[in-house]
Each structure stands twice: as structure tokens, then as C-alpha cells.
Amino acid sequence: MKKEQLLTFLGPSLAVAPEAVLLQKQERNRYTLETLQLTLNEIETVPAYFAYPNTGNGPYPLVIFNHSHGGNFEVGKSELIKSSGYLQQESYLDTLIEAGYAVGAIDMWGFEERQGKKESELFKEFLLKGHTLWGLRLYDDQQFLTYLSSRAEVNPDKVATIGMSMGAMMSWWLAAIDDRVKVIVDIAGQAEYEALIKTRGLDHHNFYYYIPGILEKHTTADIQKMIAPRPRLSLVGRNDPLCPLEGVLHLNQELQSIYEKFDRSNNWQCKLVTGGHQETKEMRELWKQFLEKHL
């Protein structure tokens, strides 16, 4: 599968040259936190957080944090700072800063400071206008990466992306369409379309994840193979109903094969661990080690 084919399914972007307005800058003991209002698309500005260490020698490796869904549209980028009930208590911001990374997060369409129109309304409106909600969320993420890569605090050659649930799917999709992402961690987001259909699990995920015609000629595995041979860690709870086990195992088999062809078998890791649709303490330790090794 070629990138151009995948982008056709996602629909045209509404991208513009990224611009930023600094709303607030907080100097804290270990890091600096910026609150930004970004111009990333033609329709509306995008609230964002960007943080970087106050110690060590920059520029720093960058981690793009993609927030989850959870049906809670009041929480978006703030999940980076405050965590949530299904994530570990220590925030991603604290964990990533402690490891020496810069980190950024935006509110996805419909979340937190971008509320107003319901997700179903956005899905329908964009579809009528020839776009997809999933595609426009991904394009905002790409534009955010473009902006952060221009910052003096960031090493644009060392970029990772991470998230859980919707954020996990955002992470591996972003890597599939953008080679600038060098390391990928997805938690509770290995949801194969085909397995969701077979297990009648489509309603476990909201409108955003569905793209007209995507399975007509391509598979979920085809999309994920576009990430190879870049390092990727996929963490899934054994009892996660949102990631049918049959699909997780099938994707693992397909990806093992493609990574072997690149002679990069160790760059693909799929870990089935104890738990459900959550980030467990074990998962937190596993992804910290993975980023330390590859980023």
C-alpha cells in the first residue's frame, strides 16, 4: 500500500502554514510549560501544550502525546498533565520530562477547548464536504509536528508518538502517513477493523475511527505495515474488549513477517499483558524502557 492511496481515503487536508500564539509560559522546577493557540487548518485555531526540560542539553527528543477518547469530550490535551482514571496516576508530562524529552499535545476536533459541535455532527459535516473526521484529526497532528519540529528546543530527527485508545490509534496512523515519526508506542489501540466486524465490536469505537471504503482494497495490516521497519511497541490488555484478541494476534503475525523482511525483528514488539482497556503499571514500565532504548 502506498501512502498516496491511504491519504486518498482520509480525504483532502485543510492545512495552512503553521503559526503559533503564546498564551502563557510557566517556568517550573524541572520544565517550562507553554500554552499555545495554533493555526493548523483553515477552519479553527487549535489549543496546545508544549513542554521541555530546564535541565540537560537541548535540543531534546520530542514525544507527541495523543489524548484518549473515553466519551469524555471535556478532556483533551489536559490528559497530558492530569492523567485519567484508566491511565497511571503519574502524568505523562512528569514521566516524559523526567526522561529528558520535550512533549506536546493538542485538543483534537471536538474535545476540551474545541467543543461545541458533537463528534457525530463533525463526522457528518466533514463527510458531506468530502473530508473525514479521522483524516482531519491526523492532519492537525501532522501540522503540530511541523510546528514543533521548527522549535529550537526540539531535535526533529528524534520524534516519537504515544497514546492510549483513540490516542494509540492516532499514534500508529500518524506514523503510517508521516515518516518523520521515528518511534511509536500504542496502548490499548490495536483494533483491527476486520476483527471488529467479525466480533460485532464496531460500536466499541465511535464514528471517528471509520473511513468510507478503506477495506475495499486494503486491510488494517496493510496500513500498519507502512510503519515498518521503525521501532514500534504495541501494548494490549488480554481482556480488552476494544481490541479483539483474534485481530491483535493476526496483526502481530503480519507485522512480524514484514519486520523480518527488513531484518529488524526486534523493532516490532507486541505485548499482551494482564488487564483490560487501561494502562497498567506494567505497561508504563515497558514503554518507558522502549523509548529509552529507541529514542
CSV table of C-alpha atoms in Angstrom, one decimal:
chain,number,residue,atom,x,y,z
A,1,MET,CA,0.0,0.0,0.0
A,2,LYS,CA,1.3,3.4,-1.0
A,3,LYS,CA,1.0,6.5,1.2
A,4,GLU,CA,-0.8,8.3,-1.5
A,5,GLN,CA,-3.5,5.7,-1.6
A,6,LEU,CA,-4.1,5.9,2.1
A,7,LEU,CA,-4.2,9.7,2.0
A,8,THR,CA,-6.9,9.4,-0.6
A,9,PHE,CA,-9.2,7.5,1.8
A,10,LEU,CA,-8.5,10.1,4.5
A,11,GLY,CA,-9.7,12.9,2.3
A,12,PRO,CA,-8.1,16.2,1.5
A,13,SER,CA,-6.4,18.2,4.2
A,14,LEU,CA,-7.2,21.8,5.2
A,15,ALA,CA,-3.6,22.5,6.1
A,16,VAL,CA,-2.1,26.0,6.2
A,17,ALA,CA,1.3,27.2,7.2
A,18,PRO,CA,1.5,26.6,11.0
A,19,GLU,CA,1.6,29.6,13.2
A,20,ALA,CA,1.6,30.0,17.0
A,21,VAL,CA,0.5,32.5,19.6
A,22,LEU,CA,2.0,32.1,23.0
A,23,LEU,CA,-0.8,32.5,25.6
A,24,GLN,CA,1.1,31.6,28.7
A,25,LYS,CA,4.6,30.5,29.7
A,26,GLN,CA,5.2,28.8,33.1
A,27,GLU,CA,8.7,28.3,34.4
A,28,ARG,CA,8.6,25.3,36.7
A,29,ASN,CA,11.4,23.5,38.6
A,30,ARG,CA,12.1,20.8,36.1
A,31,TYR,CA,10.5,22.2,32.9
A,32,THR,CA,8.9,25.0,31.0
A,33,LEU,CA,5.3,24.7,30.0
A,34,GLU,CA,3.8,26.8,27.2
A,35,THR,CA,0.1,27.2,26.5
A,36,LEU,CA,-0.3,27.9,22.8
A,37,GLN,CA,-3.0,28.7,20.3
A,38,LEU,CA,-2.0,27.3,16.9
A,39,THR,CA,-3.2,27.9,13.4
A,40,LEU,CA,-3.0,24.4,11.8
A,41,ASN,CA,-6.0,24.3,9.5
A,42,GLU,CA,-8.4,26.7,7.6
A,43,ILE,CA,-11.3,26.4,10.0
A,44,GLU,CA,-10.4,27.0,13.6
A,45,THR,CA,-7.4,27.5,15.8
A,46,VAL,CA,-6.0,24.7,18.0
A,47,PRO,CA,-5.2,24.9,21.7
A,48,ALA,CA,-2.0,23.1,22.6
A,49,TYR,CA,0.6,22.4,25.3
A,50,PHE,CA,4.3,22.3,24.7
A,51,ALA,CA,6.8,21.4,27.5
A,52,TYR,CA,10.5,20.9,27.6
A,53,PRO,CA,13.1,20.2,30.3
A,54,ASN,CA,15.0,23.0,32.1
A,55,THR,CA,18.0,20.8,32.6
A,56,GLY,CA,20.3,18.9,30.3
A,57,ASN,CA,21.4,19.9,26.9
A,58,GLY,CA,18.9,20.5,24.2
A,59,PRO,CA,17.6,20.2,21.6
A,60,TYR,CA,15.6,17.4,23.1
A,61,PRO,CA,13.9,14.3,21.6
A,62,LEU,CA,10.2,15.0,21.1
A,63,VAL,CA,7.2,13.0,22.1
A,64,ILE,CA,3.8,13.8,20.6
A,65,PHE,CA,1.1,12.8,23.1
A,66,ASN,CA,-2.2,11.9,21.6
A,67,HIS,CA,-5.1,12.0,24.1
A,68,SER,CA,-7.7,9.3,24.5
A,69,HIS,CA,-11.4,9.5,23.9
A,70,GLY,CA,-13.3,7.7,26.7
A,71,GLY,CA,-16.5,9.5,25.7
A,72,ASN,CA,-15.4,12.5,27.8
A,73,PHE,CA,-15.2,15.5,25.5
A,74,GLU,CA,-14.3,17.8,28.3
A,75,VAL,CA,-10.8,16.3,28.4
A,76,GLY,CA,-8.3,16.6,25.6
A,77,LYS,CA,-4.8,17.9,25.8
A,78,SER,CA,-5.1,18.3,29.6
A,79,GLU,CA,-4.8,14.5,29.9
A,80,LEU,CA,-1.1,15.1,29.3
A,81,ILE,CA,-1.0,17.0,32.6
A,82,LYS,CA,-3.7,15.5,34.8
A,83,SER,CA,-3.8,11.8,33.6
A,84,SER,CA,-7.2,10.0,33.8
A,85,GLY,CA,-8.8,7.1,35.6
A,86,TYR,CA,-7.6,4.4,33.2
A,87,LEU,CA,-4.0,5.8,33.0
A,88,GLN,CA,-1.3,5.6,35.6
A,89,GLN,CA,-1.5,8.3,38.3
A,90,GLU,CA,1.8,9.9,37.4
A,91,SER,CA,1.1,12.2,34.4
A,92,TYR,CA,2.7,11.6,31.1
A,93,LEU,CA,4.1,15.1,31.3
A,94,ASP,CA,6.0,14.3,34.5
A,95,THR,CA,7.1,10.9,33.2
A,96,LEU,CA,8.4,12.2,29.9
A,97,ILE,CA,10.0,15.3,31.3
A,98,GLU,CA,11.8,13.2,33.9
A,99,ALA,CA,13.2,11.0,31.0
A,100,GLY,CA,14.6,14.1,29.2
A,101,TYR,CA,12.0,14.5,26.4
A,102,ALA,CA,10.1,17.5,25.1
A,103,VAL,CA,6.4,16.8,24.8
A,104,GLY,CA,3.4,18.3,23.1
A,105,ALA,CA,-0.3,17.7,22.9
A,106,ILE,CA,-3.3,19.3,21.2
A,107,ASP,CA,-7.0,19.2,21.6
A,108,MET,CA,-8.4,17.0,18.9
A,109,TRP,CA,-11.5,18.2,16.9
A,110,GLY,CA,-14.5,18.2,19.4
A,111,PHE,CA,-12.5,17.9,22.6
A,112,GLU,CA,-11.9,20.2,25.6
A,113,GLU,CA,-11.5,23.8,24.2
A,114,ARG,CA,-12.7,22.6,20.8
A,115,GLN,CA,-16.1,21.6,22.0
A,116,GLY,CA,-19.4,22.9,20.6
A,117,LYS,CA,-20.2,20.6,17.7
A,118,LYS,CA,-20.8,17.0,18.7
A,119,GLU,CA,-18.5,14.3,17.3
A,120,SER,CA,-21.3,12.8,15.2
A,121,GLU,CA,-22.1,16.3,13.8
A,122,LEU,CA,-18.5,16.9,12.8
A,123,PHE,CA,-18.3,13.4,11.2
A,124,LYS,CA,-21.4,14.1,9.1
A,125,GLU,CA,-20.4,17.6,8.2
A,126,PHE,CA,-16.9,16.7,7.0
A,127,LEU,CA,-18.2,13.7,5.1
A,128,LEU,CA,-20.7,15.9,3.2
A,129,LYS,CA,-17.8,18.2,2.3
A,130,GLY,CA,-15.5,15.5,1.1
A,131,HIS,CA,-13.4,15.1,4.2
A,132,THR,CA,-13.2,12.6,7.0
A,133,LEU,CA,-13.1,13.5,10.7
A,134,TRP,CA,-10.3,10.9,11.3
A,135,GLY,CA,-8.3,12.4,8.4
A,136,LEU,CA,-8.6,16.0,9.7
A,137,ARG,CA,-7.6,14.9,13.2
A,138,LEU,CA,-4.5,13.3,11.7
A,139,TYR,CA,-3.7,16.3,9.6
A,140,ASP,CA,-3.8,18.6,12.7
A,141,ASP,CA,-1.4,16.2,14.4
A,142,GLN,CA,0.9,16.4,11.4
A,143,GLN,CA,0.8,20.2,11.4
A,144,PHE,CA,1.5,20.2,15.1
A,145,LEU,CA,4.6,18.1,14.4
A,146,THR,CA,5.7,20.5,11.7
A,147,TYR,CA,5.4,23.4,14.1
A,148,LEU,CA,7.2,21.6,17.0
A,149,SER,CA,10.0,20.5,14.6
A,150,SER,CA,10.8,24.1,13.9
A,151,ARG,CA,11.3,24.9,17.6
A,152,ALA,CA,14.9,25.3,18.8
A,153,GLU,CA,14.2,23.1,21.8
A,154,VAL,CA,13.3,20.1,19.6
A,155,ASN,CA,15.5,17.6,17.8
A,156,PRO,CA,13.4,16.9,14.7
A,157,ASP,CA,15.3,13.7,13.9
A,158,LYS,CA,14.2,12.1,17.2
A,159,VAL,CA,10.4,12.1,17.3
A,160,ALA,CA,8.1,9.6,19.0
A,161,THR,CA,4.4,9.4,19.4
A,162,ILE,CA,2.4,7.8,22.1
A,163,GLY,CA,-1.2,7.5,23.3
A,164,MET,CA,-3.9,5.2,24.6
A,165,SER,CA,-7.1,4.0,23.0
A,166,MET,CA,-8.0,6.7,20.4
A,167,GLY,CA,-4.6,8.2,21.2
A,168,ALA,CA,-3.0,4.9,20.4
A,169,MET,CA,-4.7,4.6,17.0
A,170,MET,CA,-3.8,8.2,16.3
A,171,SER,CA,-0.2,7.3,17.0
A,172,TRP,CA,0.1,4.4,14.7
A,173,TRP,CA,-1.9,6.1,12.0
A,174,LEU,CA,0.2,9.2,12.2
A,175,ALA,CA,3.3,7.0,11.8
A,176,ALA,CA,1.8,5.3,8.8
A,177,ILE,CA,1.3,8.6,7.0
A,178,ASP,CA,4.3,10.5,8.3
A,179,ASP,CA,7.9,9.2,8.1
A,180,ARG,CA,9.1,11.9,10.5
A,181,VAL,CA,7.8,9.8,13.4
A,182,LYS,CA,10.7,7.5,14.3
A,183,VAL,CA,9.3,5.6,17.3
A,184,ILE,CA,5.8,4.5,18.0
A,185,VAL,CA,4.0,3.4,21.2
A,186,ASP,CA,0.3,2.5,21.2
A,187,ILE,CA,-1.6,1.4,24.3
A,188,ALA,CA,-4.9,-0.4,24.0
A,189,GLY,CA,-5.3,0.7,20.4
A,190,GLN,CA,-4.6,-2.4,18.3
A,191,ALA,CA,-8.1,-2.6,16.9
A,192,GLU,CA,-8.2,-4.4,13.6
A,193,TYR,CA,-11.2,-3.4,11.5
A,194,GLU,CA,-11.8,-6.9,10.3
A,195,ALA,CA,-11.8,-8.4,13.8
A,196,LEU,CA,-14.2,-5.7,15.0
A,197,ILE,CA,-16.7,-6.7,12.2
A,198,LYS,CA,-16.3,-10.4,13.0
A,199,THR,CA,-16.8,-10.0,16.7
A,200,ARG,CA,-19.6,-7.4,16.3
A,201,GLY,CA,-17.4,-4.9,18.1
A,202,LEU,CA,-17.7,-1.9,15.8
A,203,ASP,CA,-19.8,0.0,18.3
A,204,HIS,CA,-16.9,-0.2,20.8
A,205,HIS,CA,-15.4,2.7,18.9
A,206,ASN,CA,-17.1,5.9,17.9
A,207,PHE,CA,-17.7,7.5,14.5
A,208,TYR,CA,-14.2,9.0,14.2
A,209,TYR,CA,-12.5,5.6,13.5
A,210,TYR,CA,-14.4,4.7,10.4
A,211,ILE,CA,-13.3,5.7,6.9
A,212,PRO,CA,-15.5,5.1,3.8
A,213,GLY,CA,-14.2,2.3,1.6
A,214,ILE,CA,-11.0,1.6,3.5
A,215,LEU,CA,-11.4,-2.2,3.5
A,216,GLU,CA,-12.5,-2.4,-0.2
A,217,LYS,CA,-8.9,-3.0,-1.3
A,218,HIS,CA,-6.8,-2.8,1.8
A,219,THR,CA,-6.5,-4.3,5.3
A,220,THR,CA,-5.6,-3.0,8.7
A,221,ALA,CA,-2.4,-4.9,8.4
A,222,ASP,CA,-1.6,-3.1,5.1
A,223,ILE,CA,-1.8,0.3,6.9
A,224,GLN,CA,0.3,-0.8,9.8
A,225,LYS,CA,3.0,-2.4,7.5
A,226,MET,CA,3.7,1.2,6.3
A,227,ILE,CA,5.3,1.8,9.7
A,228,ALA,CA,8.0,-0.9,9.3
A,229,PRO,CA,10.9,-1.0,10.0
A,230,ARG,CA,10.7,1.8,12.5
A,231,PRO,CA,10.6,0.8,16.2
A,232,ARG,CA,7.1,0.2,17.5
A,233,LEU,CA,5.7,-1.1,20.8
A,234,SER,CA,2.0,-2.2,20.9
A,235,LEU,CA,0.6,-2.9,24.4
A,236,VAL,CA,-2.7,-4.6,24.8
A,237,GLY,CA,-4.6,-6.0,27.8
A,238,ARG,CA,-5.6,-9.6,27.4
A,239,ASN,CA,-9.1,-8.8,28.4
A,240,ASP,CA,-9.6,-5.6,26.4
A,241,PRO,CA,-12.9,-5.8,24.5
A,242,LEU,CA,-12.0,-2.9,22.3
A,243,CYS,CA,-9.1,-4.8,20.9
A,244,PRO,CA,-10.4,-8.2,19.9
A,245,LEU,CA,-7.7,-10.8,20.6
A,246,GLU,CA,-8.1,-12.5,17.2
A,247,GLY,CA,-7.2,-9.2,15.5
A,248,VAL,CA,-4.3,-8.5,17.8
A,249,LEU,CA,-2.8,-11.9,17.1
A,250,HIS,CA,-3.3,-11.6,13.4
A,251,LEU,CA,-1.7,-8.2,13.2
A,252,ASN,CA,1.2,-9.4,15.2
A,253,GLN,CA,1.8,-12.3,12.8
A,254,GLU,CA,1.6,-10.0,9.8
A,255,LEU,CA,3.9,-7.4,11.3
A,256,GLN,CA,6.4,-10.0,12.5
A,257,SER,CA,6.7,-11.1,8.9
A,258,ILE,CA,7.3,-7.6,7.4
A,259,TYR,CA,9.8,-6.7,10.1
A,260,GLU,CA,11.7,-9.9,9.4
A,261,LYS,CA,11.9,-9.0,5.8
A,262,PHE,CA,13.6,-5.7,6.8
A,263,ASP,CA,15.9,-7.7,9.1
A,264,ARG,CA,14.6,-5.6,12.0
A,265,SER,CA,12.7,-8.2,14.0
A,266,ASN,CA,13.5,-6.5,17.3
A,267,ASN,CA,11.9,-3.3,16.2
A,268,TRP,CA,8.4,-4.7,16.5
A,269,GLN,CA,7.1,-5.7,19.9
A,270,CYS,CA,3.5,-6.7,20.7
A,271,LYS,CA,3.0,-7.3,24.4
A,272,LEU,CA,-0.2,-8.9,25.6
A,273,VAL,CA,-0.3,-8.2,29.3
A,274,THR,CA,-2.7,-8.6,32.3
A,275,GLY,CA,-5.5,-6.1,32.2
A,276,GLY,CA,-8.4,-4.6,30.2
A,277,HIS,CA,-8.8,-1.3,28.4
A,278,GLN,CA,-6.3,0.6,30.5
A,279,GLU,CA,-2.7,1.5,31.0
A,280,THR,CA,-1.3,-0.7,33.8
A,281,LYS,CA,1.8,-0.2,35.8
A,282,GLU,CA,3.5,-2.9,33.8
A,283,MET,CA,2.6,-1.1,30.6
A,284,ARG,CA,4.1,2.2,31.9
A,285,GLU,CA,7.4,0.5,32.7
A,286,LEU,CA,7.5,-1.3,29.3
A,287,TRP,CA,7.0,1.9,27.2
A,288,LYS,CA,9.5,3.9,29.3
A,289,GLN,CA,12.1,1.2,28.6
A,290,PHE,CA,11.2,1.1,24.9
A,291,LEU,CA,11.6,4.9,24.5
A,292,GLU,CA,14.8,4.9,26.4
A,293,LYS,CA,16.2,2.3,24.0
A,294,HIS,CA,15.0,3.7,20.7
A,295,LEU,CA,14.6,7.4,21.2
